[in-house]
Short mmCIF file of C-alpha atoms in Angstrom, two decimals:
data_model
loop_
_atom_site.label_atom_id
_atom_site.label_comp_id
_atom_site.label_asym_id
_atom_site.label_seq_id
_atom_site.Cartn_x
_atom_site.Cartn_y
_atom_site.Cartn_z
CA MET A 940 -174.19 -121.40 -57.28
CA THR A 941 -177.07 -119.40 -58.65
CA ASP A 942 -178.04 -119.67 -62.28
CA ASN A 943 -176.99 -116.06 -62.81
CA LYS A 944 -173.46 -116.44 -61.46
CA LEU A 945 -170.76 -115.70 -64.00
CA ARG A 946 -167.85 -118.10 -63.59
CA LEU A 947 -164.23 -116.94 -63.67
CA GLY A 948 -161.66 -119.26 -65.22
CA VAL A 949 -158.07 -118.20 -64.54
CA ASN A 950 -155.49 -118.98 -67.20
CA ILE A 951 -152.08 -119.67 -65.67
CA ASP A 952 -150.06 -120.01 -68.91
CA HIS A 953 -147.97 -116.91 -68.34
CA VAL A 954 -146.73 -117.97 -64.95
CA ALA A 955 -145.06 -120.73 -66.97
CA THR A 956 -143.82 -118.12 -69.47
CA VAL A 957 -141.93 -116.34 -66.67
CA ARG A 958 -140.58 -119.66 -65.35
CA ASN A 959 -139.38 -120.76 -68.77
CA ALA A 960 -137.54 -117.47 -69.35
CA ARG A 961 -134.90 -118.77 -66.91
CA GLY A 962 -135.35 -122.48 -67.55
CA GLY A 963 -135.82 -123.34 -63.89
CA ALA A 964 -138.73 -124.42 -61.73
CA TYR A 965 -139.86 -121.03 -60.41
CA PRO A 966 -142.48 -119.57 -60.49
CA ASP A 967 -144.60 -122.71 -60.41
CA PRO A 968 -147.84 -122.47 -62.43
CA VAL A 969 -149.41 -125.19 -60.29
CA ARG A 970 -148.84 -123.06 -57.19
CA ALA A 971 -150.50 -120.15 -59.01
CA ALA A 972 -153.42 -122.39 -59.93
CA LYS A 973 -153.89 -123.48 -56.32
CA LEU A 974 -153.71 -119.87 -55.14
CA ALA A 975 -156.32 -118.90 -57.73
CA GLU A 976 -158.48 -121.80 -56.59
CA GLU A 977 -158.22 -120.64 -52.96
CA ALA A 978 -159.09 -117.08 -54.04
CA GLY A 979 -162.33 -118.26 -55.62
CA ALA A 980 -161.55 -119.15 -59.23
CA ASP A 981 -164.27 -121.39 -60.64
CA GLY A 982 -161.81 -123.17 -62.91
CA ILE A 983 -158.25 -123.15 -64.21
CA THR A 984 -157.33 -122.85 -67.89
CA ALA A 985 -154.03 -124.05 -69.34
CA HIS A 986 -152.97 -124.18 -73.00
CA LEU A 987 -150.54 -126.94 -73.88
CA ARG A 988 -149.11 -125.59 -77.12
CA GLU A 989 -147.43 -127.83 -79.66
CA ASP A 990 -144.12 -126.00 -79.12
CA ARG A 991 -144.48 -126.14 -75.29
CA ARG A 992 -143.51 -122.48 -75.05
CA HIS A 993 -145.16 -122.08 -71.65
CA ILE A 994 -147.23 -124.93 -70.16
CA THR A 995 -145.53 -128.34 -70.34
CA ASP A 996 -146.77 -131.91 -70.20
CA THR A 997 -145.47 -132.14 -66.63
CA ASP A 998 -147.56 -129.09 -65.70
CA ILE A 999 -150.70 -130.78 -67.04
CA ASP A 1000 -149.89 -133.94 -65.06
CA ALA A 1001 -149.46 -131.87 -61.89
CA LEU A 1002 -152.59 -129.76 -62.46
CA MET A 1003 -154.75 -132.86 -62.93
CA GLU A 1004 -153.37 -134.21 -59.65
CA ALA A 1005 -153.60 -130.98 -57.63
CA LEU A 1006 -156.79 -129.20 -58.64
CA ASN A 1007 -160.16 -129.38 -56.92
CA VAL A 1008 -161.80 -127.10 -59.50
CA PRO A 1009 -162.26 -128.04 -63.17
CA LEU A 1010 -159.35 -127.86 -65.60
CA ASN A 1011 -160.09 -126.32 -68.99
CA PHE A 1012 -157.45 -127.85 -71.26
CA GLU A 1013 -156.82 -125.63 -74.29
CA MET A 1014 -155.26 -127.38 -77.27
CA ALA A 1015 -154.92 -127.45 -81.03
CA ALA A 1016 -156.83 -130.06 -83.02
CA THR A 1017 -153.88 -132.42 -83.47
CA GLU A 1018 -153.53 -136.15 -82.95
CA GLU A 1019 -150.87 -135.63 -80.27
CA MET A 1020 -153.09 -133.30 -78.23
CA GLN A 1021 -156.10 -135.57 -78.61
CA LYS A 1022 -154.09 -138.46 -77.14
CA ILE A 1023 -152.98 -136.31 -74.19
CA ALA A 1024 -156.56 -135.17 -73.54
CA LEU A 1025 -157.90 -138.72 -73.74
CA ARG A 1026 -155.25 -139.88 -71.27
CA HIS A 1027 -156.12 -137.19 -68.71
CA LYS A 1028 -159.84 -136.70 -69.43
CA PRO A 1029 -160.00 -133.12 -68.09
CA HIS A 1030 -163.38 -131.57 -67.28
CA ALA A 1031 -163.27 -129.42 -70.41
CA VAL A 1032 -161.30 -129.35 -73.65
CA CYS A 1033 -161.22 -126.09 -75.61
CA ILE A 1034 -160.11 -126.42 -79.22
CA VAL A 1035 -158.14 -123.35 -80.33
CA PRO A 1036 -156.28 -122.34 -83.49
CA GLU A 1037 -152.53 -122.39 -83.22
CA LYS A 1038 -149.72 -121.04 -85.38
CA ARG A 1039 -146.06 -121.46 -84.46
CA GLU A 1040 -145.14 -117.86 -85.27
CA GLU A 1041 -147.92 -116.16 -83.29
CA ARG A 1042 -147.26 -114.58 -79.90
CA THR A 1043 -150.68 -115.58 -78.62
CA THR A 1044 -153.91 -116.97 -80.09
CA GLU A 1045 -154.74 -114.43 -82.77
CA GLY A 1046 -158.31 -115.29 -83.66
CA GLY A 1047 -161.06 -117.84 -83.60
CA LEU A 1048 -160.96 -121.34 -85.03
CA GLU A 1049 -162.11 -121.77 -88.64
CA VAL A 1050 -164.77 -124.40 -87.94
CA ALA A 1051 -166.90 -124.03 -91.07
CA ARG A 1052 -163.98 -124.85 -93.39
CA GLU A 1053 -162.95 -127.92 -91.37
CA GLU A 1054 -166.33 -129.12 -90.20
CA ASN A 1055 -165.97 -132.79 -91.12
CA ARG A 1056 -162.45 -133.16 -89.66
CA LEU A 1057 -163.36 -131.38 -86.43
CA ALA A 1058 -166.55 -133.40 -85.99
CA HIS A 1059 -164.52 -136.62 -86.10
CA PHE A 1060 -161.79 -135.08 -83.92
CA ILE A 1061 -164.05 -134.09 -81.02
CA ALA A 1062 -166.24 -137.22 -81.00
CA PRO A 1063 -163.79 -139.34 -78.93
CA LEU A 1064 -163.31 -136.45 -76.50
CA ARG A 1065 -167.05 -136.19 -75.93
CA ASP A 1066 -167.28 -139.97 -75.59
CA ALA A 1067 -164.58 -139.79 -72.89
CA GLY A 1068 -166.72 -137.35 -70.87
CA CYS A 1069 -164.91 -134.09 -71.69
CA ARG A 1070 -167.01 -131.00 -72.32
CA VAL A 1071 -165.85 -129.79 -75.72
CA SER A 1072 -165.58 -126.06 -76.30
CA ILE A 1073 -164.69 -124.34 -79.57
CA PHE A 1074 -162.86 -120.99 -79.51
CA ILE A 1075 -164.38 -118.85 -82.27
CA ALA A 1076 -164.99 -115.32 -83.45
CA ALA A 1077 -168.43 -113.74 -83.05
CA ASP A 1078 -169.54 -115.07 -86.43
CA ARG A 1079 -172.87 -116.78 -87.10
CA LYS A 1080 -171.34 -119.14 -89.69
CA GLN A 1081 -168.76 -120.41 -87.19
CA ILE A 1082 -171.36 -120.77 -84.42
CA ASP A 1083 -173.62 -122.79 -86.72
CA ALA A 1084 -170.70 -125.04 -87.63
CA ALA A 1085 -169.69 -125.53 -83.98
CA HIS A 1086 -173.26 -126.51 -83.20
CA ARG A 1087 -173.42 -128.99 -86.10
CA ILE A 1088 -170.21 -130.79 -85.11
CA GLY A 1089 -171.52 -131.46 -81.61
CA ALA A 1090 -169.66 -128.95 -79.44
CA GLU A 1091 -171.41 -128.25 -76.15
CA VAL A 1092 -169.72 -124.90 -75.53
CA ILE A 1093 -168.37 -122.02 -77.58
CA GLU A 1094 -165.87 -119.48 -76.29
CA LEU A 1095 -166.14 -116.15 -78.07
CA HIS A 1096 -162.84 -114.46 -78.87
CA THR A 1097 -162.85 -111.00 -77.25
CA GLY A 1098 -159.38 -110.02 -78.45
CA ALA A 1099 -160.46 -107.73 -81.29
CA TYR A 1100 -162.84 -105.84 -78.97
CA CYS A 1101 -160.06 -105.36 -76.41
CA ASP A 1102 -157.53 -104.31 -79.06
CA TYR A 1103 -159.90 -101.69 -80.47
CA TYR A 1104 -160.42 -100.33 -76.96
CA ALA A 1105 -156.65 -100.12 -76.33
CA GLU A 1106 -156.08 -98.39 -79.68
CA GLY A 1107 -158.83 -95.83 -79.10
CA ARG A 1108 -160.83 -97.11 -82.09
CA PHE A 1109 -164.12 -96.71 -80.31
CA GLU A 1110 -166.46 -97.11 -83.28
CA ASP A 1111 -164.78 -100.43 -84.12
CA ARG A 1112 -164.87 -101.37 -80.44
CA ASP A 1113 -168.61 -100.72 -80.26
CA ARG A 1114 -169.23 -102.63 -83.48
CA GLU A 1115 -167.30 -105.66 -82.19
CA LEU A 1116 -169.05 -105.50 -78.83
CA GLU A 1117 -172.41 -105.49 -80.61
CA ALA A 1118 -171.37 -108.58 -82.58
CA LEU A 1119 -170.31 -110.32 -79.36
CA ARG A 1120 -173.64 -109.42 -77.77
CA ASP A 1121 -175.69 -110.63 -80.74
CA MET A 1122 -173.74 -113.86 -81.20
CA SER A 1123 -173.90 -114.66 -77.47
CA ALA A 1124 -177.68 -114.54 -77.73
CA TYR A 1125 -177.70 -116.49 -80.99
CA ALA A 1126 -175.46 -119.28 -79.67
CA HIS A 1127 -177.56 -119.53 -76.52
CA SER A 1128 -180.68 -119.88 -78.67
CA LEU A 1129 -179.10 -122.97 -80.27
CA GLY A 1130 -178.56 -124.55 -76.87
CA LEU A 1131 -174.82 -123.86 -76.72
CA GLU A 1132 -173.22 -122.72 -73.46
CA VAL A 1133 -171.44 -119.43 -74.07
CA HIS A 1134 -168.04 -118.49 -72.67
CA ALA A 1135 -165.80 -115.57 -73.62
CA GLY A 1136 -162.19 -114.56 -73.24
CA HIS A 1137 -158.91 -113.18 -74.57
CA GLY A 1138 -157.39 -109.82 -73.72
CA LEU A 1139 -159.96 -108.85 -71.08
CA THR A 1140 -158.86 -106.26 -68.49
CA TYR A 1141 -160.50 -104.27 -65.71
CA ASP A 1142 -161.37 -101.64 -68.32
CA THR A 1143 -162.98 -104.02 -70.82
CA VAL A 1144 -164.53 -106.83 -68.78
CA GLN A 1145 -167.81 -105.31 -67.66
CA PRO A 1146 -169.60 -104.88 -71.00
CA VAL A 1147 -168.94 -108.56 -71.80
CA ALA A 1148 -169.75 -109.71 -68.26
CA ALA A 1149 -173.12 -108.00 -68.60
CA PHE A 1150 -174.26 -110.31 -71.42
CA PRO A 1151 -176.81 -112.58 -69.70
CA GLU A 1152 -176.05 -115.55 -71.96
CA VAL A 1153 -172.33 -115.64 -71.07
CA ARG A 1154 -171.68 -118.18 -68.32
CA GLU A 1155 -167.89 -118.04 -68.01
CA LEU A 1156 -165.00 -115.68 -68.68
CA ASN A 1157 -161.47 -117.02 -69.08
CA ILE A 1158 -158.84 -114.43 -68.19
CA GLY A 1159 -155.11 -114.95 -67.82
CA HIS A 1160 -152.44 -112.63 -69.16
CA PHE A 1161 -153.87 -109.48 -67.58
CA LEU A 1162 -154.38 -111.11 -64.17
CA ILE A 1163 -150.85 -112.55 -64.11
CA GLY A 1164 -149.47 -109.15 -65.09
CA GLU A 1165 -151.57 -107.33 -62.50
CA ALA A 1166 -150.42 -109.83 -59.87
CA ILE A 1167 -146.91 -108.35 -60.16
CA PHE A 1168 -148.25 -105.11 -58.72
CA ARG A 1169 -150.98 -106.19 -56.30
CA GLY A 1170 -150.68 -109.97 -55.87
CA LEU A 1171 -152.74 -112.68 -57.55
CA THR A 1172 -155.48 -112.88 -54.92
CA PRO A 1173 -156.24 -109.11 -54.87
CA ALA A 1174 -155.99 -108.99 -58.68
CA MET A 1175 -158.55 -111.77 -58.95
CA GLN A 1176 -160.78 -110.24 -56.30
CA GLU A 1177 -160.97 -106.97 -58.23
CA MET A 1178 -161.84 -108.82 -61.45
CA ARG A 1179 -164.48 -110.83 -59.59
CA ARG A 1180 -165.93 -107.60 -58.13
CA LEU A 1181 -166.20 -105.99 -61.57
CA MET A 1182 -167.78 -109.12 -63.06
CA ASP A 1183 -170.34 -109.37 -60.26
CA ALA A 1184 -171.17 -105.66 -60.48
CA ALA A 1185 -171.75 -105.95 -64.23
CA ARG A 1186 -173.93 -109.02 -63.73
CA GLY A 1187 -175.91 -107.42 -60.95
#
């Protein structure tokens, strides 16, 4: 892997969403993860929510057993999730905000307001060998706080940028993209590894992929949706092509 390569993490949560709609065992998110791995995914992301609305504990058990690429375990900063992470010791743990009533993760984690609690929360995870990532907005205050508490990685929330694009609010889109660009560079200057994700599509991925400081994009819902029409492997291959073209 060259230093310039942008990694693609594939989030398989919404394969589980489709499965759970019928309450059966199909489609299997672990099968999707293995297919993504075979198609060249650099990692697999799965969010074990407190309400278990998509990924389940059994899925995490199976993913840890089956995968040859790193698992990025997304979770809320709760005692229950910490215990699960410490039992499995995945390659990476990404701390995300979580509200029961939300459809999906709506924004970045408020690190600055909970700095002391989060510092104590992530310390055992780091001690266990997990790379700790904090999912945050493109905000200098939050990046500074993530750095102070000892996170190794930040993942910048690209959802607002993607929403502005979809709504045709192009001035807001450009303003958010500029913030993402500036905060990618700022976080990198602090020694943090920079990832990005949420809501990215073929139409929105390239400007973010072009940021030289970003090392990984985590993309899920769009790829799983696109897989309905073209299959998961071709959907991933097109995303990989766009990412590589933007990087080149």
